[in-house]
Amino acid sequence: MTQFIYMFIFAVIYLLSIAVAAGFLTVVERRIAGRMQSRIGPNRVGPQGIVQWIADAVKALQKEDIIPTDAHSFLFKIAPYLVFMGVFLTLVPIPFGAYTLMENLDTGIFYVLAMASFVVIGVMMGGWASNNKWSLLGGMRSAAQMISYEVPAALAVFVVVVMAGTLNFQKIVFSQGASPVDWYVFRNPFAFIAFNIFFIAALAEGNRVPFDIPEAESELVSGYNTEYSGMRFLFFFLAEWGNLVVIGALVSTLFFGGWNFWFEYTLEFSVPGRYPIRFEVLGFLWFLFKVSIFVFIIIWIRWTLPRLRIDQLMDICWKYMVPIGLFASIGILLWMYFVPEKSLADTIMRYSMTSFGGLTILYFFYRVFQNLRVTKAKIYANPFV
Amino acid sequence: MLREYGAVLLFSVLSIGFIFVTLLASKIIRPNHPNPVKNSPYECGEVPVGNAWVNFNIRYYVLALIFLLFDVEIVLILPVAAVYKEWLNTGFGLLALSELLLFIAILVVALIYAWGRGDLNWIKTYERANAMDELKNAGDYPLEEK
């Protein structure tokens, strides 16, 4: 019984955190968008506008709930539940720290892939039940896009599963190490390809730009949620921004070493009762840092790239990403067979790929600071205007 | 083992409860003044024409079929991938490798087949339709509209 109460409290904390994170991310995204478009963005409600999302939620709470007369009322009402559930349930097996995880499911990756399908059903249900042509088109497009991009995402996950030899997220984190050399992205070229495929496919599954044709504002009004208003509309958005956190967490767990913070940590973890609380906290913060970097990159992409057309979208998925994904899967099988772990070739490949990645990032920052110096754009260096 | 999924059940119940309670709170404080114009489907401000549940592109159906093929593949291949490393270490590496490669090869063939048939193209042209066009251009097509 006590165990159940603890579990319940943890689950409530998870729920509140994801709601707050999603709300807060909407403000962050609008601020970043403002900065990228040379304007300020919301900065009135609270210091630097950080409680804008509470004001938005309270406003949406008071809005009239309109259900179109011809709509299928039951499916219309049930759709936001499914979409939110699909995002929230994926959080169960993701480890945020050595002990900060809800349940260490052995089916981890399977489970996440399955739960992601809830979103497809919910979106399609909402689109169809609205009895609106825009919604129907948006829902159908969304379903087609999400199921298509699930294939390359799963092929990329296959690469990780082959390298880790398990479906359990916590064991995947353990089988990677703390240093970038041990991360799966820099293990071998096929894993690097898999990371890129997974990241792009995750963007598409989360309906993010450049893959946001389900809610293409310029052609479909708002896509599958055209007829939704007030709180029901807000839940679709809560799910969309919560999904950002899930994408970031999945990418950093599968490819970037998860919460592993320092070398001895994992060693000490194997001795029960000897894992200090400060390790846990540091690991958690390190993980959050990785997640926020990926969330920032996703937002950055949104304000950089234009939207794709539906035939281009399907071409990219089926004619480029799926064949490349199959190539990476075959490649990783051969690599694992011919290059045993900790052999000389493996070590050389790891270190050269890590240094290549590090140099690329350094070069990027060099170019950014050079541009700042040349254009003398002082305002962009200060985030608090 | 099944007890692990208690957390999953708890999460689903919580998320449903969260949305339900929020919608209930919203119901208490929000206004409700429906009228026929407000409740009509949105069609850019015009009076909506007909029902929205119309025919849509058959391509969605074909895509779903191809997806089904790959999804079943994922379900079958991931458990094998999970034990691949173990098999390598115990000396059954070649067997596991050839099995997995064979499985992926079948998929590659399936993908090539679908690609060759043109099922991966979003806009598919049918040979029959092209033949019709050729007839039209030749001027032999009797039912041509003036």
Short mmCIF file of C-alpha atoms in Angstrom, two decimals:
data_model
loop_
_atom_site.label_atom_id
_atom_site.label_comp_id
_atom_site.label_asym_id
_atom_site.label_seq_id
_atom_site.Cartn_x
_atom_site.Cartn_y
_atom_site.Cartn_z
CA MET A 1 0.00 0.00 0.00
CA THR A 2 2.80 2.42 0.93
CA GLN A 3 4.45 1.52 -2.36
CA PHE A 4 1.29 2.40 -4.21
CA ILE A 5 1.07 5.77 -2.45
CA TYR A 6 4.69 6.55 -3.36
CA MET A 7 3.97 5.54 -6.96
CA PHE A 8 0.89 7.73 -7.03
CA ILE A 9 2.80 10.74 -5.70
CA PHE A 10 5.55 10.18 -8.28
CA ALA A 11 2.99 9.92 -11.07
CA VAL A 12 1.34 13.17 -9.99
CA ILE A 13 4.76 14.86 -9.95
CA TYR A 14 5.39 13.57 -13.48
CA LEU A 15 2.01 14.89 -14.62
CA LEU A 16 2.58 18.34 -13.13
CA SER A 17 6.13 18.51 -14.47
CA ILE A 18 5.10 17.66 -18.01
CA ALA A 19 2.23 20.17 -17.87
CA VAL A 20 4.51 22.90 -16.51
CA ALA A 21 7.33 22.01 -18.93
CA ALA A 22 4.95 22.10 -21.90
CA GLY A 23 3.47 25.41 -20.78
CA PHE A 24 6.85 26.95 -20.10
CA LEU A 25 8.17 25.74 -23.46
CA THR A 26 5.43 27.65 -25.30
CA VAL A 27 6.80 30.89 -23.78
CA VAL A 28 10.40 29.88 -24.47
CA GLU A 29 9.53 29.08 -28.06
CA ARG A 30 7.80 32.43 -28.54
CA ARG A 31 10.75 34.28 -27.02
CA ILE A 32 13.22 32.44 -29.24
CA ALA A 33 10.99 33.06 -32.27
CA GLY A 34 10.90 36.73 -31.40
CA ARG A 35 14.65 36.91 -31.14
CA MET A 36 15.16 35.06 -34.40
CA GLN A 37 12.79 37.44 -36.19
CA SER A 38 14.40 40.59 -34.70
CA ARG A 39 11.57 41.38 -32.29
CA ILE A 40 11.13 40.97 -28.56
CA GLY A 41 8.34 38.45 -28.00
CA PRO A 42 6.11 38.16 -24.91
CA ASN A 43 7.83 39.88 -21.97
CA ARG A 44 4.97 41.53 -20.04
CA VAL A 45 3.47 38.87 -17.76
CA GLY A 46 5.96 38.34 -14.96
CA PRO A 47 9.71 38.92 -15.26
CA GLN A 48 10.71 38.38 -18.89
CA GLY A 49 7.22 37.01 -19.57
CA ILE A 50 7.87 33.66 -17.89
CA VAL A 51 4.32 33.26 -16.54
CA GLN A 52 2.67 34.07 -19.86
CA TRP A 53 1.63 30.43 -20.18
CA ILE A 54 -0.44 30.60 -16.96
CA ALA A 55 -2.29 33.62 -18.32
CA ASP A 56 -2.91 31.72 -21.58
CA ALA A 57 -4.22 28.69 -19.70
CA VAL A 58 -6.55 30.79 -17.55
CA LYS A 59 -7.84 32.52 -20.66
CA ALA A 60 -8.48 29.22 -22.42
CA LEU A 61 -10.25 27.91 -19.31
CA GLN A 62 -12.90 30.63 -19.63
CA LYS A 63 -13.51 30.19 -23.35
CA GLU A 64 -16.76 28.80 -24.66
CA ASP A 65 -16.57 25.19 -25.79
CA ILE A 66 -18.03 24.88 -29.28
CA ILE A 67 -18.91 21.49 -30.73
CA PRO A 68 -20.21 21.75 -34.31
CA THR A 69 -23.80 20.57 -34.73
CA ASP A 70 -22.99 17.93 -37.31
CA ALA A 71 -19.88 16.62 -35.54
CA HIS A 72 -19.63 13.13 -34.08
CA SER A 73 -19.85 14.36 -30.51
CA PHE A 74 -18.37 11.36 -28.69
CA LEU A 75 -15.28 10.94 -30.87
CA PHE A 76 -14.82 14.70 -30.92
CA LYS A 77 -14.67 14.77 -27.12
CA ILE A 78 -12.49 11.70 -26.71
CA ALA A 79 -9.73 12.78 -29.16
CA PRO A 80 -7.79 15.15 -26.83
CA TYR A 81 -7.66 12.41 -24.19
CA LEU A 82 -5.96 10.00 -26.57
CA VAL A 83 -3.49 12.56 -27.89
CA PHE A 84 -2.45 13.65 -24.40
CA MET A 85 -2.28 10.05 -23.17
CA GLY A 86 -0.06 9.06 -26.09
CA VAL A 87 2.52 11.65 -25.08
CA PHE A 88 2.23 11.23 -21.32
CA LEU A 89 2.47 7.42 -21.33
CA THR A 90 5.78 7.45 -23.23
CA LEU A 91 7.37 8.99 -20.13
CA VAL A 92 6.93 5.82 -18.05
CA PRO A 93 10.12 3.90 -19.03
CA ILE A 94 12.41 6.88 -19.78
CA PRO A 95 15.13 7.18 -17.10
CA PHE A 96 15.81 10.73 -15.90
CA GLY A 97 18.44 9.49 -13.46
CA ALA A 98 19.69 6.27 -11.88
CA TYR A 99 16.58 6.06 -9.69
CA THR A 100 14.44 8.83 -11.16
CA LEU A 101 12.34 6.69 -13.41
CA MET A 102 8.77 5.53 -13.09
CA GLU A 103 9.12 1.87 -14.05
CA ASN A 104 12.07 0.03 -15.52
CA LEU A 105 10.12 -1.75 -18.27
CA ASP A 106 11.99 -4.51 -20.08
CA THR A 107 9.96 -3.82 -23.20
CA GLY A 108 11.10 -0.15 -23.10
CA ILE A 109 11.54 0.68 -26.76
CA PHE A 110 8.64 -1.48 -27.92
CA TYR A 111 6.43 0.22 -25.41
CA VAL A 112 7.39 3.73 -26.53
CA LEU A 113 6.86 2.88 -30.21
CA ALA A 114 3.44 1.45 -29.35
CA MET A 115 2.32 4.36 -27.19
CA ALA A 116 3.34 6.86 -29.87
CA SER A 117 0.55 5.37 -32.00
CA PHE A 118 -2.07 6.68 -29.57
CA VAL A 119 -1.36 10.14 -30.92
CA VAL A 120 -2.10 9.01 -34.49
CA ILE A 121 -5.45 7.55 -33.45
CA GLY A 122 -6.37 10.66 -31.47
CA VAL A 123 -5.42 13.05 -34.25
CA MET A 124 -7.31 11.07 -36.86
CA MET A 125 -10.33 10.78 -34.57
CA GLY A 126 -10.38 14.51 -33.93
CA GLY A 127 -9.96 15.28 -37.61
CA TRP A 128 -12.68 12.94 -38.76
CA ALA A 129 -15.20 13.67 -36.02
CA SER A 130 -15.18 17.44 -36.59
CA ASN A 131 -17.18 17.09 -39.83
CA ASN A 132 -15.06 19.83 -41.32
CA LYS A 133 -13.19 19.52 -44.61
CA TRP A 134 -10.04 21.14 -43.27
CA SER A 135 -10.04 18.87 -40.24
CA LEU A 136 -10.57 15.75 -42.32
CA LEU A 137 -7.72 16.62 -44.66
CA GLY A 138 -5.44 17.55 -41.77
CA GLY A 139 -6.27 14.38 -39.87
CA MET A 140 -5.66 12.13 -42.89
CA ARG A 141 -2.39 13.86 -43.73
CA SER A 142 -1.28 13.66 -40.15
CA ALA A 143 -2.03 9.94 -39.92
CA ALA A 144 -0.22 9.24 -43.20
CA GLN A 145 2.80 11.24 -42.10
CA MET A 146 3.02 9.78 -38.60
CA ILE A 147 2.74 6.15 -39.67
CA SER A 148 5.20 6.68 -42.54
CA TYR A 149 7.85 8.23 -40.33
CA GLU A 150 7.44 5.54 -37.71
CA VAL A 151 9.25 3.18 -40.11
CA PRO A 152 12.59 5.08 -40.36
CA ALA A 153 12.41 5.88 -36.63
CA ALA A 154 12.07 2.19 -35.82
CA LEU A 155 14.91 1.30 -38.21
CA ALA A 156 17.13 3.82 -36.40
CA VAL A 157 16.10 2.35 -33.05
CA PHE A 158 16.99 -1.08 -34.43
CA VAL A 159 20.60 0.11 -34.81
CA VAL A 160 20.71 1.13 -31.14
CA VAL A 161 19.11 -2.13 -30.02
CA VAL A 162 21.70 -4.15 -31.94
CA MET A 163 24.51 -2.19 -30.29
CA ALA A 164 23.04 -2.31 -26.79
CA GLY A 165 21.66 -5.84 -26.94
CA THR A 166 18.58 -4.90 -24.95
CA LEU A 167 15.24 -3.12 -25.20
CA ASN A 168 15.44 -1.74 -21.66
CA PHE A 169 16.17 2.00 -21.52
CA GLN A 170 18.13 1.84 -18.27
CA LYS A 171 20.39 -0.89 -19.64
CA ILE A 172 20.89 1.14 -22.84
CA VAL A 173 22.08 4.03 -20.67
CA PHE A 174 24.42 1.73 -18.74
CA SER A 175 25.87 0.22 -21.89
CA GLN A 176 26.88 3.70 -22.97
CA GLY A 177 29.32 5.63 -20.84
CA ALA A 178 29.69 9.13 -19.49
CA SER A 179 32.27 10.42 -21.96
CA PRO A 180 31.40 11.33 -25.57
CA VAL A 181 33.63 8.50 -26.77
CA ASP A 182 31.21 5.98 -25.30
CA TRP A 183 28.06 7.59 -26.66
CA TYR A 184 26.31 5.65 -29.37
CA VAL A 185 26.35 8.54 -31.86
CA PHE A 186 30.12 8.48 -32.06
CA ARG A 187 30.57 4.69 -31.91
CA ASN A 188 30.53 4.12 -35.67
CA PRO A 189 29.24 5.78 -38.86
CA PHE A 190 26.04 3.70 -38.98
CA ALA A 191 25.01 4.86 -35.53
CA PHE A 192 25.60 8.43 -36.61
CA ILE A 193 23.35 7.90 -39.64
CA ALA A 194 20.77 6.30 -37.33
CA PHE A 195 20.87 9.33 -35.04
CA ASN A 196 20.15 11.70 -37.92
CA ILE A 197 17.31 9.53 -39.21
CA PHE A 198 15.81 9.19 -35.75
CA PHE A 199 15.95 12.91 -35.09
CA ILE A 200 14.31 13.82 -38.42
CA ALA A 201 11.67 11.12 -38.02
CA ALA A 202 10.95 12.29 -34.47
CA LEU A 203 10.41 15.81 -35.79
CA ALA A 204 7.95 14.44 -38.33
CA GLU A 205 6.13 12.33 -35.77
CA GLY A 206 5.79 15.33 -33.50
CA ASN A 207 4.28 17.36 -36.38
CA ARG A 208 7.04 19.94 -36.10
CA VAL A 209 8.20 22.25 -38.87
CA PRO A 210 9.38 21.44 -41.56
CA PHE A 211 6.96 18.50 -41.33
CA ASP A 212 3.90 20.40 -40.10
CA ILE A 213 1.63 19.90 -43.11
CA PRO A 214 -1.14 18.44 -40.91
CA GLU A 215 -1.70 21.92 -39.52
CA ALA A 216 -0.36 23.97 -42.39
CA GLU A 217 -1.81 27.37 -41.54
CA SER A 218 -1.64 28.75 -45.05
CA GLU A 219 -3.64 25.96 -46.66
CA LEU A 220 -5.59 24.06 -44.00
CA VAL A 221 -6.53 26.83 -41.49
CA SER A 222 -5.32 24.76 -38.53
CA GLY A 223 -5.60 21.15 -39.68
CA TYR A 224 -7.14 18.53 -37.45
CA ASN A 225 -7.86 20.95 -34.59
CA THR A 226 -9.71 23.59 -36.64
CA GLU A 227 -13.02 23.04 -34.83
CA TYR A 228 -11.57 22.78 -31.33
CA SER A 229 -11.80 25.70 -28.93
CA GLY A 230 -10.98 26.53 -25.33
CA MET A 231 -9.56 23.81 -23.10
CA ARG A 232 -9.87 20.98 -25.65
CA PHE A 233 -7.72 22.96 -28.06
CA LEU A 234 -5.22 23.59 -25.30
CA PHE A 235 -4.76 19.87 -24.66
CA PHE A 236 -3.67 19.30 -28.25
CA PHE A 237 -1.04 21.96 -27.69
CA LEU A 238 -0.04 20.61 -24.31
CA ALA A 239 0.59 17.28 -26.01
CA GLU A 240 2.55 18.87 -28.84
CA TRP A 241 4.92 20.73 -26.54
CA GLY A 242 5.13 17.85 -24.10
CA ASN A 243 6.21 15.82 -27.09
CA LEU A 244 9.23 18.10 -27.48
CA VAL A 245 10.47 16.98 -24.09
CA VAL A 246 9.83 13.34 -25.00
CA ILE A 247 11.76 13.68 -28.29
CA GLY A 248 14.69 15.34 -26.51
CA ALA A 249 14.69 12.70 -23.78
CA LEU A 250 14.54 9.83 -26.27
CA VAL A 251 17.35 11.21 -28.43
CA SER A 252 19.64 11.86 -25.48
CA THR A 253 18.88 8.47 -23.91
CA LEU A 254 19.36 6.43 -27.07
CA PHE A 255 22.33 8.23 -28.60
CA PHE A 256 23.89 10.65 -26.11
CA GLY A 257 24.51 8.63 -22.99
CA GLY A 258 21.39 9.59 -21.02
CA TRP A 259 22.03 10.66 -17.43
CA ASN A 260 25.60 9.23 -17.19
CA PHE A 261 27.49 12.12 -15.66
CA TRP A 262 30.90 10.99 -14.53
CA PHE A 263 32.90 7.81 -14.92
CA GLU A 264 32.80 6.37 -11.40
CA TYR A 265 29.08 6.95 -11.03
CA THR A 266 28.01 3.86 -12.88
CA LEU A 267 30.58 1.79 -11.00
CA GLU A 268 29.30 2.93 -7.62
CA PHE A 269 25.76 2.31 -8.76
CA SER A 270 26.36 -1.41 -8.98
CA VAL A 271 26.92 -1.54 -5.20
CA PRO A 272 23.47 -1.23 -3.61
CA GLY A 273 22.94 1.52 -1.06
CA ARG A 274 26.17 3.26 -1.98
CA TYR A 275 24.83 5.66 -4.57
CA PRO A 276 25.06 9.19 -3.11
CA ILE A 277 22.17 11.59 -3.65
CA ARG A 278 24.43 14.24 -5.19
CA PHE A 279 25.27 11.84 -8.04
CA GLU A 280 21.58 11.41 -8.68
CA VAL A 281 20.96 15.17 -8.71
CA LEU A 282 23.95 15.88 -10.95
CA GLY A 283 22.94 13.12 -13.36
CA PHE A 284 19.41 14.47 -13.49
CA LEU A 285 20.61 18.02 -14.19
CA TRP A 286 23.01 16.75 -16.86
CA PHE A 287 20.16 14.89 -18.52
CA LEU A 288 17.93 17.98 -18.41
CA PHE A 289 20.76 19.98 -19.99
CA LYS A 290 20.99 17.52 -22.89
CA VAL A 291 17.21 17.51 -23.32
CA SER A 292 17.06 21.31 -23.37
CA ILE A 293 19.77 21.46 -26.03
CA PHE A 294 17.71 19.19 -28.29
CA VAL A 295 14.52 21.13 -27.56
CA PHE A 296 16.34 24.31 -28.52
CA ILE A 297 17.56 22.75 -31.77
CA ILE A 298 14.00 21.67 -32.62
CA ILE A 299 12.70 25.20 -32.00
CA TRP A 300 15.59 26.63 -33.99
CA ILE A 301 14.73 24.37 -36.95
CA ARG A 302 11.13 25.54 -36.76
CA TRP A 303 12.10 29.17 -37.35
CA THR A 304 14.68 28.35 -40.00
CA LEU A 305 13.22 25.93 -42.52
CA PRO A 306 10.15 26.30 -44.76
CA ARG A 307 7.38 23.71 -44.83
CA LEU A 308 7.47 20.70 -47.15
CA ARG A 309 4.77 19.72 -49.63
CA ILE A 310 2.97 16.42 -49.05
CA ASP A 311 4.50 14.61 -52.03
CA GLN A 312 7.97 15.83 -51.05
CA LEU A 313 7.30 14.68 -47.50
CA MET A 314 6.35 11.16 -48.60
CA ASP A 315 9.29 11.02 -51.02
CA ILE A 316 11.73 11.96 -48.26
CA CYS A 317 10.35 9.27 -46.03
CA TRP A 318 9.97 6.33 -48.39
CA LYS A 319 12.61 7.04 -51.02
CA TYR A 320 15.41 8.43 -48.87
CA MET A 321 15.04 7.73 -45.18
CA VAL A 322 13.74 4.15 -45.35
CA PRO A 323 16.47 2.96 -47.78
CA ILE A 324 19.13 4.79 -45.76
CA GLY A 325 17.69 3.26 -42.58
CA LEU A 326 17.83 -0.22 -44.13
CA PHE A 327 21.41 0.47 -45.21
CA ALA A 328 22.33 1.51 -41.67
CA SER A 329 20.68 -1.61 -40.20
CA ILE A 330 22.57 -3.92 -42.54
CA GLY A 331 25.75 -1.93 -41.90
CA ILE A 332 25.49 -2.16 -38.13
CA LEU A 333 24.94 -5.93 -38.25
CA LEU A 334 28.11 -6.36 -40.34
CA TRP A 335 30.03 -3.86 -38.20
CA MET A 336 29.14 -5.67 -34.99
CA TYR A 337 30.18 -8.96 -36.56
CA PHE A 338 33.50 -7.89 -38.05
CA VAL A 339 34.61 -5.26 -35.52
CA PRO A 340 34.33 -6.60 -31.96
CA GLU A 341 33.90 -4.13 -29.14
CA LYS A 342 37.13 -2.71 -27.64
CA SER A 343 39.20 -3.89 -30.60
CA LEU A 344 41.71 -1.51 -32.17
CA ALA A 345 39.50 -0.54 -35.13
CA ASP A 346 36.58 0.14 -32.79
CA THR A 347 38.68 2.41 -30.59
CA ILE A 348 40.14 4.32 -33.54
CA MET A 349 36.69 4.82 -35.04
CA ARG A 350 35.27 6.07 -31.73
CA TYR A 351 38.00 8.60 -31.10
CA SER A 352 38.14 9.89 -34.67
CA MET A 353 34.34 10.31 -34.84
CA THR A 354 34.24 12.05 -31.47
CA SER A 355 36.99 14.47 -32.45
CA PHE A 356 35.28 15.11 -35.78
CA GLY A 357 32.01 15.90 -33.97
CA GLY A 358 33.78 18.12 -31.46
CA LEU A 359 35.64 20.01 -34.18
CA THR A 360 32.40 20.58 -36.11
CA ILE A 361 30.77 22.13 -33.05
CA LEU A 362 33.85 24.27 -32.38
CA TYR A 363 33.87 25.46 -35.99
CA PHE A 364 30.19 26.34 -35.70
CA PHE A 365 30.81 28.53 -32.63
CA TYR A 366 33.81 30.10 -34.34
CA ARG A 367 31.60 31.11 -37.27
CA VAL A 368 28.87 32.46 -34.96
CA PHE A 369 31.27 34.67 -33.04
CA GLN A 370 32.93 35.79 -36.24
CA ASN A 371 29.54 36.86 -37.61
CA LEU A 372 28.75 38.70 -34.37
CA ARG A 373 32.08 40.51 -34.58
CA VAL A 374 31.70 41.45 -38.24
CA THR A 375 28.10 42.67 -38.04
CA LYS A 376 28.61 44.30 -34.61
CA ALA A 377 25.15 42.99 -33.61
CA LYS A 378 25.39 43.59 -29.87
CA ILE A 379 21.67 43.19 -29.20
CA TYR A 380 21.70 39.50 -30.16
CA ALA A 381 24.26 38.69 -27.52
CA ASN A 382 21.93 39.85 -24.73
CA PRO A 383 18.96 37.54 -24.11
CA PHE A 384 17.17 39.85 -21.65
CA VAL A 385 15.84 42.79 -23.59
CA MET B 1 6.33 -9.18 -14.14
CA LEU B 2 2.88 -7.90 -14.99
CA ARG B 3 3.04 -5.69 -11.91
CA GLU B 4 5.47 -3.41 -13.76
CA TYR B 5 2.60 -2.28 -15.92
CA GLY B 6 0.75 -0.95 -12.89
CA ALA B 7 2.58 2.31 -13.49
CA VAL B 8 1.27 2.37 -17.05
CA LEU B 9 -2.27 1.89 -15.83
CA LEU B 10 -1.75 4.57 -13.19
CA PHE B 11 -0.41 7.00 -15.79
CA SER B 12 -3.33 6.44 -18.14
CA VAL B 13 -5.88 6.84 -15.36
CA LEU B 14 -4.11 10.00 -14.16
CA SER B 15 -3.94 11.59 -17.59
CA ILE B 16 -7.62 10.88 -18.23
CA GLY B 17 -8.47 12.22 -14.77
CA PHE B 18 -6.38 15.33 -15.31
CA ILE B 19 -8.12 16.23 -18.57
CA PHE B 20 -11.55 15.34 -17.16
CA VAL B 21 -11.12 17.51 -14.05
CA THR B 22 -9.77 20.44 -16.06
CA LEU B 23 -12.64 20.24 -18.53
CA LEU B 24 -15.08 20.02 -15.62
CA ALA B 25 -13.57 23.15 -14.05
CA SER B 26 -13.78 24.85 -17.40
CA LYS B 27 -17.42 23.82 -17.74
CA ILE B 28 -18.31 25.55 -14.47
CA ILE B 29 -16.81 28.92 -15.35
CA ARG B 30 -17.14 29.17 -19.12
CA PRO B 31 -20.10 30.81 -20.86
CA ASN B 32 -22.45 28.78 -23.04
CA HIS B 33 -24.49 30.66 -25.64
CA PRO B 34 -24.85 28.38 -28.65
CA ASN B 35 -26.50 29.57 -31.83
CA PRO B 36 -26.88 27.84 -35.21
CA VAL B 37 -24.37 30.06 -37.02
CA LYS B 38 -21.72 29.67 -34.34
CA ASN B 39 -22.14 25.91 -34.26
CA SER B 40 -21.84 25.40 -38.01
CA PRO B 41 -18.56 23.92 -39.30
CA TYR B 42 -15.91 26.48 -40.18
CA GLU B 43 -15.48 26.96 -43.89
CA CYS B 44 -13.73 30.33 -44.10
CA GLY B 45 -16.86 32.23 -43.14
CA GLU B 46 -19.06 30.87 -45.91
CA VAL B 47 -22.11 28.72 -45.33
CA PRO B 48 -20.70 25.15 -45.41
CA VAL B 49 -21.41 23.20 -48.57
CA GLY B 50 -22.57 19.63 -48.03
CA ASN B 51 -21.13 17.05 -45.67
CA ALA B 52 -17.43 16.91 -44.89
CA TRP B 53 -17.28 13.12 -44.86
CA VAL B 54 -16.36 12.84 -48.50
CA ASN B 55 -14.08 10.57 -50.52
CA PHE B 56 -10.39 11.14 -50.07
CA ASN B 57 -7.25 10.12 -51.90
CA ILE B 58 -6.73 6.37 -52.28
CA ARG B 59 -2.98 6.90 -51.76
CA TYR B 60 -3.50 7.05 -48.00
CA TYR B 61 -4.81 3.49 -48.11
CA VAL B 62 -1.86 2.20 -50.13
CA LEU B 63 0.57 3.92 -47.76
CA ALA B 64 -1.12 2.32 -44.77
CA LEU B 65 -0.69 -1.10 -46.41
CA ILE B 66 3.05 -0.53 -46.99
CA PHE B 67 3.38 0.74 -43.44
CA LEU B 68 1.73 -2.42 -42.14
CA LEU B 69 4.43 -4.51 -43.83
CA PHE B 70 7.20 -2.54 -42.15
CA ASP B 71 5.47 -2.35 -38.79
CA VAL B 72 5.14 -6.11 -38.60
CA GLU B 73 8.83 -6.28 -39.52
CA ILE B 74 9.68 -4.02 -36.58
CA VAL B 75 7.67 -6.14 -34.18
CA LEU B 76 9.42 -9.30 -35.36
CA ILE B 77 12.96 -7.98 -35.74
CA LEU B 78 13.49 -5.99 -32.53
CA PRO B 79 13.50 -9.00 -30.14
CA VAL B 80 16.01 -10.75 -32.42
CA ALA B 81 18.16 -7.60 -32.50
CA ALA B 82 18.11 -7.54 -28.70
CA VAL B 83 19.79 -10.96 -28.46
CA TYR B 84 22.16 -10.44 -31.41
CA LYS B 85 25.03 -9.27 -29.20
CA GLU B 86 24.60 -12.24 -26.88
CA TRP B 87 24.74 -14.64 -29.83
CA LEU B 88 27.90 -12.96 -31.11
CA ASN B 89 29.54 -13.50 -27.74
CA THR B 90 28.50 -17.16 -27.51
CA GLY B 91 29.76 -18.01 -30.99
CA PHE B 92 26.50 -18.19 -32.94
CA GLY B 93 27.35 -14.90 -34.66
CA LEU B 94 27.28 -16.11 -38.26
CA LEU B 95 23.90 -17.81 -37.81
CA ALA B 96 22.30 -14.73 -36.25
CA LEU B 97 23.89 -12.45 -38.84
CA SER B 98 22.66 -14.48 -41.80
CA GLU B 99 19.17 -14.78 -40.33
CA LEU B 100 18.84 -11.05 -39.76
CA LEU B 101 20.34 -10.22 -43.16
CA LEU B 102 17.91 -12.61 -44.87
CA PHE B 103 15.00 -10.99 -43.08
CA ILE B 104 16.11 -7.48 -44.04
CA ALA B 105 16.78 -8.64 -47.63
CA ILE B 106 13.16 -9.78 -47.98
CA LEU B 107 12.09 -6.31 -46.84
CA VAL B 108 14.43 -4.60 -49.28
CA VAL B 109 12.94 -6.69 -52.09
CA ALA B 110 9.45 -5.70 -50.95
CA LEU B 111 10.43 -2.04 -50.91
CA ILE B 112 11.96 -2.29 -54.38
CA TYR B 113 8.78 -4.01 -55.65
CA ALA B 114 6.55 -1.27 -54.23
CA TRP B 115 8.89 1.39 -55.61
CA GLY B 116 8.96 -0.21 -59.05
CA ARG B 117 5.18 -0.41 -59.19
CA GLY B 118 5.09 3.31 -58.43
CA ASP B 119 3.22 2.84 -55.16
CA LEU B 120 5.62 5.14 -53.35
CA ASN B 121 4.85 8.05 -55.67
CA TRP B 122 2.28 10.38 -54.18
CA ILE B 123 0.92 11.26 -57.62
CA LYS B 124 0.57 8.01 -59.49
CA THR B 125 -0.14 7.98 -63.21
CA TYR B 126 -1.94 4.97 -64.56
CA GLU B 127 -1.01 3.51 -67.92
CA ARG B 128 -4.66 3.31 -68.89
CA ALA B 129 -5.16 7.02 -68.28
CA ASN B 130 -2.12 7.74 -70.43
CA ALA B 131 -3.50 5.56 -73.21
CA MET B 132 -6.72 7.60 -73.11
CA ASP B 133 -4.72 10.79 -73.47
CA GLU B 134 -2.84 9.41 -76.45
CA LEU B 135 -6.11 8.49 -78.14
CA LYS B 136 -7.43 11.98 -77.47
CA ASN B 137 -4.33 13.57 -78.97
CA ALA B 138 -4.62 11.35 -82.05
CA GLY B 139 -8.15 12.65 -82.61
CA ASP B 140 -9.67 9.17 -82.68
CA TYR B 141 -11.44 9.42 -79.36
CA PRO B 142 -15.15 9.56 -80.16
CA LEU B 143 -16.53 11.02 -76.93
CA GLU B 144 -14.39 14.14 -76.84
CA GLU B 145 -16.24 17.16 -75.52
CA LYS B 146 -16.44 20.22 -77.71
#
